[in-house]
Amino acid sequence: MQLNAPIQYVKGVGPARAEAFLKLSVPTVGALLRYYPRAYEDWSRIVPIRDLPENEYACVRAVVCHRVDHVRVPGGLQLYKTTVTDGAGLLNLTFFNNKYVCSQLKEGEEYLFFGKAAHNRYGAREMASPLFQKPQSAHRIRPIYPSSAALPSRAIERCVQNALDALEGPIPDFLPARVRTENGLCTLDEAVRGIHFPKTRDELETARRRLIFDELFLLQLGLLQMRTRTHTAETGCVLQTDATAAFLSHLPFTLTNAQARSVREAVADMRSGRPMNRLLQGDVGSGKTAVAAALVYTAAQNGLQAAVMAPTEVLAEQHYRTFSKFFAGTNVRTVLLTGSMRAAEKRAAKAALQSGEADLAVGTHALIQEDVGFRRLGLVVTDEQHRFGVAQRASLAAKGAQPHILVMSATPIPRTLGLMLYGDLDVSVLDELPPGRQPVSTYCVDTSYRPRIYNYLKKHMDKGLQGYIVCPLVEEGESDLVPAEEYYKKLQNGVFYGYRLGLLHGRMKPKEKDAVMRAFAAGEVDLLVATVVVEVGVDVPNAVVMVIENAERFGLSQLHQLRGRVGRGEAASTCILVSDAQNEEAKTRFRVLCETTDGFKIADADFRLRGPGDFFGKRQHGLPALRLADLLRDSELLLTVRRAAEQLLEKDPALQEPEHAALRRQTDKMFAAAAVG
Ligand code: ADP
Ligand code: MG
């Protein structure tokens, strides 16, 4: 049987099962073999009945003491009971509505039983509906598959076994033998058999390591190839002169060393004849905008237009104001382009870009989607990168004559995760804040402090300063949380009567949100009660107090981002985390925040606490899904994989050698699936 054979060809799969397999996205034999167990029953460690742990899966080897009794319970439930012994202890077994056990379990015979034991109040051991098998025929480590009602795990197990038995010869291996030996990996055939039916724990580990290596390796190959493609592509937008010095002399401040280095790196890219594809990573407030401005200025002096894209209209307008200020008194002309502008304004902005009269367009994503024509677009800057996926970057690069791309991210991420998310980009890091910043003081208090917090806020508002109160998003039925809207009304009509409060939450229309944000930025609102929508990039230097309610509901990086909304001006700022949470994990998060303001340290701690799955939300990054690899647990392996992928591509950048053909097909397939998903 071939790997691409339809699933019906597998022994034991009729039309109904085939249908059920399709629902699990398993249409072929190959897909079945890649349908990995989610866990294993370990029947290899036999536990004496007397030592059975409570409520944990364990395996005992025992003889059936008496015939299975049938007990009818009112309500139609049928119970089947027996007792087994391993010589030293007794274990009561109960099965529900399963009359077959009567004929399967024979008095005086020995079986292996696998299940969770309970201790009843007289100290006797019980097990409900254990799995069992004869000791001599036993698979010692059995797979547990993600199952459905129509396809129980045991049925899947039999089908996988049948499929493996029916294969003609070993599963072809797409990894070059050299990569395999250099990295101490087993063959693909061994790995697939080992992941489903390992004979020992070691064999399972060997299989997993190989399959995880594959996942990460294909991913890195794909990302590195994307990078190579841009590195080897030609761009029509080569800088002839480096005009940054002129811009810098115009700036009201001196760049930090980190900013200056990043500008140099980017300018070198833009002069190289290859399109730039660079990530500018810097903590909140590290001054990414000034770096971008220097590059926009230089591009403009070379006759190239630039586009700066922000994820929201509020941010776009903010950037528009900032860039306009930076470029006041220079020859760089900036236009704003957002969805909510009036038609005539939009037309004028588009015409200016088309004719080349404007050098810079600042806007939302609509900027690339709408039919905006540039005369000579040479530089695209995207802000707050974690909202853009790999696929979107690729589509951007495809537009125009290979413009240079600078991606700015305020989300510091650990190196291993960076290799995954930005594996196709070169990276510049702003690891230094502009001088003179006052670090935000952070405190964690319980809800009994609320009156004092309100007074603290009033004291600041009376001085003309502003603040935020952030509440978590509320899902239905979560009654212990503070919903933003109710809280806002209560505060406005209660303690803060007479102050100007604003409300900002996710269910408001974009226009309403923008209006509130604008009023807040203009100082027309003293206190903003908001859900996380305030998280990204907003720059209101006059806001100096950040209160976060139900702080336990936010992740570390999220709390750090929120805190970054204050501490942006001259006045000292405060962040107050309000929480009654007692659990250790939440307390750890608060401790980290109170101890450090270093975004990279916080990202690392967050990654460790939450795991990478949650780190960026669900698949926001647009990368292929990982089945087995876990970026936290497998971070060592990821670095090995990265090196192996780089070595291979050094010799064969486009994977054109015949021995790499299978590898190329696998990589393409993985990325094609991700693009569709
Ligand atoms: P972010 O990296 O979070 O986008 P911004 O670009 O908004 O940070 O910069 C934050 C603030 O710091 C801005 O008000 C900006 O004018 C100021 N700033 C940037 N670079 C410097 C510098 N080298 N010296 C002093 N202030 C700076
Ligand atoms: Mg910013």
XYZ file of C-alpha atoms and ligand atoms in Angstrom:
705
model
C 0.000 0.000 0.000
C 1.149 3.528 -0.828
C 1.177 6.517 1.509
C -1.122 8.502 -0.755
C -3.707 5.702 -0.883
C -7.151 6.759 0.361
C -7.953 5.864 3.937
C -10.613 3.311 2.861
C -7.833 1.068 1.579
C -6.734 0.396 5.136
C -8.041 -2.870 6.548
C -10.835 -2.179 9.022
C -11.883 1.117 7.438
C -15.321 0.955 5.844
C -17.321 3.886 4.467
C -18.528 4.988 7.932
C -15.033 4.944 9.424
C -13.614 6.673 6.357
C -16.147 9.430 6.917
C -15.143 9.687 10.573
C -11.451 9.823 9.610
C -12.190 12.607 7.144
C -13.703 14.593 9.997
C -10.370 14.239 11.790
C -8.628 15.497 8.608
C -7.226 12.076 7.841
C -8.010 11.315 4.178
C -5.012 9.115 3.314
C -2.746 6.431 4.686
C 0.030 8.994 4.990
C -2.186 11.319 7.014
C -3.142 8.421 9.264
C 0.504 7.687 9.980
C 1.005 11.357 10.844
C -1.973 11.278 13.170
C 0.155 11.033 16.292
C -0.970 9.793 19.696
C -1.660 12.521 22.190
C -0.485 10.389 25.105
C 0.477 6.844 26.000
C -0.710 4.226 28.418
C 2.346 2.878 30.102
C 1.608 -0.782 30.802
C 5.272 -1.500 31.339
C 5.426 -0.359 34.942
C 3.418 -2.712 37.144
C 2.312 -1.225 40.453
C 1.407 -3.431 43.459
C -2.281 -2.991 44.291
C -1.421 -1.880 47.806
C 0.712 0.967 46.422
C -1.788 2.183 43.829
C -1.769 5.985 43.819
C -5.121 7.667 44.032
C -6.555 9.202 40.877
C -3.529 8.599 38.673
C -3.289 6.215 35.761
C -1.431 3.063 36.712
C -1.147 -0.552 35.682
C -1.608 -3.630 37.873
C -1.125 -7.309 37.116
C -3.749 -9.394 38.841
C -5.832 -12.582 38.825
C -9.629 -12.466 38.630
C -11.014 -13.761 41.963
C -14.561 -14.566 40.887
C -16.971 -14.515 37.968
C -18.168 -11.063 36.952
C -21.430 -10.159 38.780
C -24.174 -8.358 36.959
C -26.008 -5.690 38.989
C -29.036 -3.862 37.667
C -29.424 -0.362 39.035
C -32.704 1.583 38.801
C -32.572 3.967 35.894
C -31.339 1.420 33.386
C -27.670 1.387 34.345
C -26.042 -2.035 34.218
C -23.081 -2.617 36.504
C -20.589 -5.438 36.155
C -18.404 -6.065 39.184
C -15.561 -8.325 40.107
C -12.481 -8.415 42.347
C -8.899 -9.093 41.340
C -5.754 -9.764 43.372
C -2.019 -9.662 42.910
C -1.486 -11.884 45.938
C -0.850 -9.050 48.342
C -3.801 -6.738 47.706
C -7.389 -6.758 46.503
C -8.848 -4.431 43.881
C -12.574 -4.032 43.146
C -13.447 -3.438 39.514
C -16.644 -1.913 38.151
C -17.670 -1.706 34.509
C -20.711 0.166 33.261
C -23.097 -1.059 30.543
C -20.443 -3.399 29.177
C -21.823 -6.932 29.202
C -18.867 -8.240 27.210
C -16.587 -8.160 30.226
C -18.562 -11.155 31.581
C -17.202 -13.331 28.829
C -13.834 -11.601 28.498
C -12.653 -11.738 32.117
C -12.308 -15.345 33.271
C -12.105 -16.430 36.879
C -8.598 -17.561 37.875
C -6.862 -15.990 34.914
C -4.314 -13.227 35.011
C -4.632 -9.870 33.210
C -3.065 -6.460 33.127
C -5.483 -3.705 34.221
C -4.920 -0.060 33.436
C -6.894 2.770 34.974
C -7.262 5.297 37.759
C -7.658 3.852 41.233
C -9.778 5.300 43.990
C -9.566 4.500 47.690
C -12.976 4.092 49.240
C -13.635 5.141 52.777
C -12.872 1.688 54.214
C -9.446 1.774 52.599
C -10.348 -0.665 49.829
C -9.015 -0.009 46.335
C -11.405 0.397 43.401
C -11.023 0.965 39.702
C -13.849 2.025 37.384
C -13.865 0.790 33.786
C -10.173 -0.100 33.578
C -8.685 -1.214 30.285
C -7.339 -4.746 30.345
C -5.374 -7.209 28.251
C -3.626 -10.556 28.630
C -0.052 -10.116 29.903
C 1.561 -12.255 27.212
C 0.027 -10.381 24.260
C 0.498 -6.968 25.780
C 1.800 -3.936 24.026
C 3.682 -2.416 26.887
C 3.297 1.199 25.816
C 0.036 1.816 24.030
C -0.921 4.938 22.124
C -3.883 7.121 23.086
C -5.189 9.044 20.094
C -7.253 12.186 19.961
C -10.524 10.409 19.296
C -14.134 11.078 18.436
C -17.311 9.244 19.390
C -17.317 7.527 16.012
C -13.639 6.677 16.233
C -12.436 5.581 19.649
C -8.724 5.506 20.303
C -8.563 1.702 20.183
C -10.082 1.663 16.690
C -7.568 4.213 15.463
C -4.805 2.156 17.001
C -5.892 -0.938 15.053
C -6.110 1.013 11.797
C -2.640 2.481 12.265
C -1.293 -1.000 12.948
C -3.011 -2.357 9.837
C -1.666 0.484 7.728
C 1.882 -0.039 8.959
C 1.607 -3.789 8.296
C 0.388 -3.188 4.756
C 3.186 -0.821 3.713
C 5.484 -2.184 1.057
C 8.953 -1.523 2.343
C 10.078 1.197 4.717
C 8.648 4.723 4.578
C 10.911 6.758 2.268
C 13.084 9.203 4.175
C 13.291 12.771 2.911
C 16.127 13.762 5.226
C 19.549 13.425 3.598
C 21.486 10.633 5.315
C 24.211 13.079 6.300
C 21.818 15.323 8.209
C 20.473 12.253 9.930
C 23.800 10.898 11.082
C 25.229 14.271 12.032
C 22.310 14.899 14.319
C 21.964 11.382 15.676
C 18.484 10.801 14.285
C 16.719 7.532 13.497
C 15.137 6.895 10.089
C 11.681 8.194 9.280
C 10.346 4.640 9.141
C 11.670 3.882 12.612
C 10.320 7.187 13.883
C 6.804 6.648 12.550
C 6.619 3.112 13.908
C 8.165 4.269 17.170
C 5.787 7.159 17.751
C 2.759 4.865 17.397
C 4.021 1.644 18.923
C 7.165 2.218 20.975
C 8.506 -0.860 22.721
C 10.267 1.198 25.367
C 10.310 4.749 26.669
C 13.700 5.227 25.007
C 12.349 4.167 21.666
C 9.527 6.670 22.049
C 11.985 9.446 22.845
C 14.120 8.589 19.813
C 11.067 8.666 17.580
C 9.817 11.951 18.984
C 13.187 13.598 18.627
C 13.355 12.682 14.962
C 9.836 13.891 14.202
C 10.271 17.121 16.130
C 13.538 17.686 14.319
C 11.669 17.274 11.029
C 9.009 19.814 11.923
C 11.485 22.440 13.001
C 13.883 21.673 10.184
C 11.297 22.090 7.434
C 10.109 25.287 9.033
C 13.597 26.729 9.272
C 14.405 25.682 5.717
C 11.304 27.483 4.519
C 12.012 30.631 6.500
C 15.683 30.715 5.547
C 14.773 30.271 1.913
C 12.379 33.176 2.128
C 15.250 35.181 3.527
C 17.613 34.021 0.821
C 15.101 34.914 -1.839
C 14.999 38.504 -0.614
C 18.761 38.520 -0.105
C 19.314 37.494 -3.678
C 16.470 39.451 -5.213
C 17.298 42.650 -7.021
C 15.692 45.884 -6.004
C 15.261 48.968 -8.109
C 15.364 51.057 -4.950
C 19.054 51.395 -4.226
C 20.145 54.332 -2.096
C 22.796 56.401 -3.810
C 23.424 58.771 -0.922
C 23.180 58.387 2.815
C 21.368 61.507 3.981
C 20.790 60.487 7.589
C 23.398 62.914 8.964
C 21.414 65.876 7.672
C 18.278 64.535 9.318
C 19.987 63.858 12.615
C 21.313 67.395 12.862
C 17.714 68.498 12.455
C 16.435 66.271 15.314
C 15.842 67.870 18.733
C 17.749 65.026 20.441
C 20.776 62.827 19.874
C 20.149 59.228 18.876
C 21.046 56.574 21.411
C 23.858 54.241 20.393
C 21.333 51.525 19.714
C 19.283 53.800 17.472
C 22.360 54.945 15.562
C 23.487 51.347 15.057
C 20.056 50.328 13.784
C 19.985 53.218 11.323
C 23.431 52.216 10.027
C 22.397 48.587 9.598
C 19.259 49.522 7.717
C 21.011 52.049 5.482
C 23.615 49.425 4.599
C 20.775 47.111 3.556
C 19.205 49.775 1.415
C 22.462 50.527 -0.356
C 23.292 46.890 -1.041
C 21.178 46.468 -4.155
C 19.061 43.840 -2.357
C 15.735 44.639 -0.762
C 15.959 45.197 2.970
C 13.932 42.828 5.112
C 14.669 43.879 8.638
C 13.042 43.624 12.022
C 13.571 46.538 14.379
C 12.947 45.194 17.821
C 12.797 47.517 20.785
C 10.989 47.780 24.049
C 8.189 50.292 24.492
C 9.618 53.811 24.471
C 12.981 52.812 23.006
C 12.483 55.226 20.112
C 11.692 53.112 17.092
C 9.833 55.951 15.389
C 12.929 58.146 15.159
C 14.843 55.302 13.500
C 12.086 54.883 10.952
C 11.997 58.642 10.359
C 15.731 58.742 9.615
C 15.241 56.032 6.999
C 12.194 57.688 5.478
C 14.153 60.920 5.232
C 17.088 59.248 3.525
C 14.806 57.423 1.120
C 13.092 60.696 0.230
C 16.421 62.375 -0.498
C 17.029 59.528 -2.933
C 13.760 60.128 -4.698
C 12.015 57.160 -3.073
C 8.637 57.311 -1.418
C 7.836 55.562 1.839
C 4.748 54.110 3.489
C 4.321 53.716 7.236
C 1.579 51.333 8.290
C 0.006 51.115 11.723
C -2.541 48.583 12.960
C -5.180 51.142 14.013
C -6.375 54.557 12.893
C -5.443 56.061 16.250
C -1.875 54.934 15.841
C -1.769 56.030 12.237
C -2.867 59.532 13.200
C -0.377 59.599 16.021
C 2.403 58.611 13.650
C 1.229 61.178 11.172
C 1.594 63.920 13.776
C 4.988 62.618 14.901
C 6.433 62.333 11.397
C 5.037 65.690 10.371
C 6.799 67.225 13.362
C 10.059 65.419 12.589
C 9.943 66.618 8.992
C 8.836 70.200 9.655
C 11.331 72.491 7.960
C 12.615 69.765 5.625
C 11.611 68.958 2.071
C 9.818 65.762 3.102
C 6.056 65.962 2.598
C 3.776 63.639 4.561
C 0.164 62.630 3.908
C -2.273 60.669 6.045
C -4.428 57.976 4.526
C -7.018 56.131 6.618
C -10.359 54.497 5.950
C -12.408 57.063 7.854
C -11.130 60.122 5.981
C -13.577 61.929 3.754
C -13.552 60.936 0.104
C -12.181 64.273 -1.073
C -9.320 64.149 1.449
C -8.479 60.616 0.402
C -8.511 61.584 -3.247
C -6.141 64.443 -2.593
C -3.742 62.250 -0.603
C -3.774 59.548 -3.278
C -3.167 62.085 -6.023
C -0.172 63.474 -4.116
C 1.299 59.983 -3.795
C 0.609 59.165 -7.415
C 2.287 62.295 -8.684
C 5.220 61.999 -6.324
C 4.389 65.278 -4.670
C 4.147 63.483 -1.315
C 7.123 61.503 -0.039
C 5.521 59.671 2.838
C 2.124 58.060 3.343
C 1.114 57.211 6.891
C -1.904 54.969 7.255
C -3.539 51.737 8.298
C -3.257 48.411 6.496
C -5.773 49.783 4.042
C -2.789 51.557 2.595
C -1.561 48.426 0.880
C -4.919 46.855 0.266
C -6.641 49.790 -1.376
C -5.549 50.725 -4.842
C -3.079 53.310 -3.721
C -0.626 54.109 -6.450
C 2.829 55.383 -5.635
C 5.087 57.010 -8.104
C 8.123 55.265 -6.693
C 7.551 53.323 -3.485
C 10.926 52.345 -2.025
C 10.379 51.747 1.698
C 7.568 50.142 3.659
C 7.564 50.401 7.448
C 5.077 48.349 9.460
C 4.588 49.168 13.133
C 3.614 46.777 15.928
C 4.639 43.770 13.986
C 2.960 41.032 15.999
C -0.234 41.760 14.125
C 1.341 40.964 10.779
C 1.994 37.383 9.821
C 4.717 35.876 7.690
C 2.265 35.522 4.813
C 1.312 39.188 4.927
C 4.970 40.175 4.803
C 5.421 38.026 1.736
C 2.432 39.614 -0.001
C 3.836 43.017 0.801
C 7.188 42.180 -0.722
C 5.406 41.048 -3.846
C 3.947 44.521 -4.342
C 5.909 47.071 -6.306
C 9.547 46.857 -7.352
C 10.758 44.996 -4.244
C 10.602 47.904 -1.801
C 12.679 47.794 1.365
C 10.780 46.525 4.366
C 11.286 47.524 7.970
C 9.152 45.781 10.553
C 8.974 47.399 13.979
C 8.033 45.349 17.010
C 7.592 46.392 20.603
C 7.166 42.841 21.750
C 10.507 41.566 22.906
C 10.706 37.857 22.376
C 13.153 35.170 23.406
C 15.697 34.234 20.811
C 14.307 30.798 20.044
C 10.857 32.138 19.389
C 12.368 34.865 17.258
C 13.975 32.227 15.082
C 10.524 30.880 14.424
C 8.570 34.063 13.968
C 11.178 36.181 12.285
C 13.388 33.477 10.829
C 13.104 35.189 7.454
C 14.225 38.623 8.695
C 17.460 40.311 9.671
C 17.250 41.847 13.097
C 18.265 45.147 14.698
C 17.709 45.526 18.415
C 17.154 48.711 20.414
C 18.466 47.500 23.749
C 18.784 50.935 25.268
C 16.243 53.585 26.323
C 16.692 57.300 25.596
C 18.387 59.070 28.517
C 16.414 60.728 31.295
C 13.516 58.314 31.488
C 12.068 57.746 34.903
C 11.303 54.094 35.376
C 7.653 53.425 36.139
C 7.124 52.438 39.785
C 5.018 49.322 39.965
C 2.971 48.126 42.929
C 0.717 45.182 43.500
C -2.204 45.571 45.908
C -5.480 43.826 46.725
C -8.935 45.269 46.142
C -9.153 46.694 49.675
C -6.817 49.427 48.432
C -9.341 50.758 45.911
C -10.352 53.849 47.930
C -6.720 54.819 48.286
C -6.129 54.257 44.565
C -9.072 56.504 43.706
C -7.637 59.256 45.880
C -4.256 58.815 44.267
C -5.841 59.191 40.825
C -7.768 62.297 41.912
C -4.604 63.884 43.233
C -2.997 63.519 39.803
C -6.050 64.591 37.837
C -6.304 67.708 39.989
C -2.813 68.597 38.729
C -3.973 68.235 35.139
C -2.391 64.814 34.642
C -4.206 61.804 33.229
C -4.596 58.129 34.003
C -5.903 54.766 32.829
C -7.968 52.109 34.523
C -7.773 48.881 32.574
C -10.246 46.032 33.072
C -10.016 42.586 31.501
C -12.406 41.507 28.791
C -15.423 39.840 30.305
C -16.904 36.670 28.934
C -20.430 35.702 29.792
C -20.863 34.024 33.131
C -17.691 35.374 34.683
C -19.322 37.257 37.492
C -16.301 37.925 39.668
C -14.826 40.332 37.119
C -15.291 44.029 36.655
C -16.881 44.750 33.262
C -15.507 47.997 31.882
C -18.804 49.608 31.001
C -20.482 49.073 34.364
C -17.373 50.102 36.194
C -17.127 53.256 34.137
C -20.708 54.243 34.980
C -20.222 53.483 38.642
C -17.060 55.571 38.819
C -18.371 58.463 36.764
C -21.519 58.752 38.883
C -19.716 57.954 42.131
C -16.192 58.714 43.330
C -15.191 60.503 40.146
C -18.320 62.599 39.793
C -17.250 65.894 38.192
C -14.141 64.451 36.512
C -14.100 63.702 32.800
C -14.065 59.944 32.296
C -13.833 58.150 28.984
C -14.787 54.572 28.102
C -12.997 52.394 25.592
C -13.845 48.741 24.924
C -13.682 46.210 22.161
C -17.351 46.159 21.259
C -17.368 49.847 20.320
C -17.243 50.791 16.645
C -13.798 51.808 15.336
C -15.014 55.370 14.900
C -16.255 55.594 18.483
C -12.986 54.173 19.758
C -10.970 56.645 17.748
C -13.068 59.545 19.008
C -12.452 58.551 22.635
C -8.734 58.015 22.077
C -8.438 61.334 20.331
C -10.202 63.118 23.189
C -7.889 61.420 25.649
C -4.777 62.346 23.646
C -6.029 65.932 23.449
C -6.412 66.092 27.223
C -10.201 66.367 27.078
C -10.589 63.191 29.116
C -8.928 62.836 32.516
C -9.318 59.161 33.129
C -9.774 56.437 30.567
C -11.572 53.256 31.639
C -10.583 50.699 29.061
C -10.184 47.086 28.116
C -6.955 45.945 26.478
C -7.625 47.888 23.294
C -5.405 50.543 24.815
C -2.493 48.146 24.743
C -0.817 48.916 21.477
C 1.519 51.836 20.915
C -0.586 54.719 22.221
C 1.631 57.640 23.214
C 0.058 60.116 25.646
C 2.949 61.481 27.715
C 0.596 63.326 30.062
C -0.894 60.041 31.299
C 1.045 58.992 34.374
C -1.033 56.489 36.347
C -1.983 53.057 35.085
C -4.346 51.002 37.235
C -4.920 47.426 36.117
C -7.942 45.686 37.634
C -8.064 41.894 37.914
C -4.412 41.951 36.980
C -4.245 38.159 37.331
C -6.188 37.924 34.095
C -3.386 39.386 32.005
C -0.248 37.721 30.780
C 3.127 39.098 31.711
C 3.974 40.597 28.347
C 0.528 42.094 28.135
C 0.935 43.729 31.545
C 4.295 45.053 30.435
C 2.791 46.516 27.270
C 0.039 48.138 29.299
C 2.541 49.578 31.732
C 4.413 50.996 28.734
C 1.501 53.386 28.157
C 2.746 55.455 31.099
C 6.242 56.708 31.841
C 6.488 58.373 28.452
C 6.919 61.946 29.648
C 8.882 63.904 32.214
C 6.642 63.262 35.233
C 7.173 60.196 37.395
C 4.676 57.448 36.608
C 3.039 54.662 38.517
C 1.526 51.335 37.593
C -0.803 49.690 40.126
C -1.754 46.060 39.731
C -4.991 45.277 41.567
C -5.656 41.652 42.319
C -7.002 39.346 44.999
C -5.498 36.320 43.308
C -3.753 33.909 45.623
C -2.296 31.501 43.109
C 1.450 31.234 42.823
C 1.620 31.691 39.079
C -0.143 35.052 39.224
C 1.998 36.154 42.132
C 5.122 35.237 40.188
C 3.966 37.415 37.316
C 3.380 40.378 39.610
C 6.743 39.887 41.291
C 8.563 39.916 37.939
C 6.779 43.120 36.947
C 7.508 44.898 40.206
C 11.164 43.873 40.018
C 12.065 44.771 36.451
C 11.080 47.008 33.559
C 13.365 45.185 31.119
C 11.120 43.891 28.352
C 13.467 41.094 27.344
C 13.658 39.732 30.894
C 9.898 39.907 31.076
C 9.424 38.173 27.745
C 11.710 35.378 28.865
C 9.820 34.919 32.113
C 6.517 35.019 30.262
C 7.647 32.433 27.785
C 8.671 30.196 30.658
C 5.448 30.699 32.609
C 2.959 30.395 29.804
C 4.648 28.395 27.134
C 4.927 29.524 23.545
C 1.466 28.401 22.480
C -0.156 31.265 24.316
C 2.642 33.682 23.790
C 1.301 35.241 20.663
C -2.262 34.125 20.800
C -3.577 31.438 18.540
C -1.586 31.095 15.358
C -1.431 34.834 14.910
C 1.999 34.466 13.454
C 0.692 32.647 10.385
C 3.303 29.924 10.574
C 2.614 26.252 9.936
C 1.181 24.587 13.038
C 3.561 22.415 14.988
C 2.247 18.969 15.848
C 4.878 17.701 18.212
C 7.435 20.406 18.753
C 7.168 22.596 21.806
C 9.248 25.730 21.471
C 9.873 25.935 25.179
C 10.846 22.343 25.813
C 12.613 21.928 22.473
C 14.481 25.225 22.391
C 17.891 23.482 22.544
C 16.952 21.301 19.617
C 15.719 24.335 17.700
C 19.181 25.884 17.813
C 20.707 22.634 16.527
C 18.104 22.523 13.795
C 18.772 26.103 12.793
C 22.472 25.341 12.339
C 21.717 22.194 10.344
C 19.338 24.114 8.065
C 21.889 26.886 7.515
C 24.608 24.374 6.671
C 22.448 22.579 4.171
C 21.346 25.777 2.452
C 24.907 27.032 2.264
C 25.696 24.099 -0.016
C 22.414 24.077 -1.894
C 20.518 27.363 -1.420
C 17.501 26.473 -3.551
C 17.452 22.753 -2.671
C 18.031 21.890 -6.298
C 20.282 18.879 -5.914
C 18.504 15.590 -6.626
C 19.151 14.270 -3.110
C 17.235 17.271 -1.741
C 14.210 16.983 -4.017
C 12.095 15.163 -1.438
C 13.092 17.672 1.199
C 12.043 20.553 -1.014
C 8.661 18.966 -1.669
C 8.080 18.541 2.063
C 9.025 22.147 2.816
C 6.805 23.522 0.072
C 3.946 21.367 1.282
C 4.280 22.593 4.848
C 4.239 26.248 3.852
C 1.460 25.787 1.312
C -0.720 24.260 4.029
C 0.033 27.194 6.314
C -0.863 29.715 3.642
C -4.226 28.045 3.118
C -4.896 27.636 6.844
P 8.555 53.287 20.636
O 9.826 52.541 20.414
O 7.777 52.733 21.790
O 7.724 53.415 19.401
P 8.744 56.114 20.378
O 9.363 56.074 19.053
O 7.298 56.438 20.478
O 8.988 54.722 21.110
O 9.602 57.075 21.307
C 9.203 57.369 22.610
C 9.551 58.801 22.961
O 10.974 58.965 23.098
C 9.119 59.791 21.928
O 8.529 60.890 22.579
C 10.425 60.179 21.216
O 10.378 61.487 20.722
C 11.436 60.051 22.331
N 12.804 59.736 21.863
C 13.132 58.848 20.904
N 14.478 58.756 20.758
C 15.023 59.604 21.652
C 16.365 59.974 21.988
N 17.415 59.430 21.381
N 16.538 60.893 22.957
C 15.477 61.430 23.589
N 14.185 61.144 23.316
C 13.946 60.246 22.360
Mg 5.785 52.993 18.713
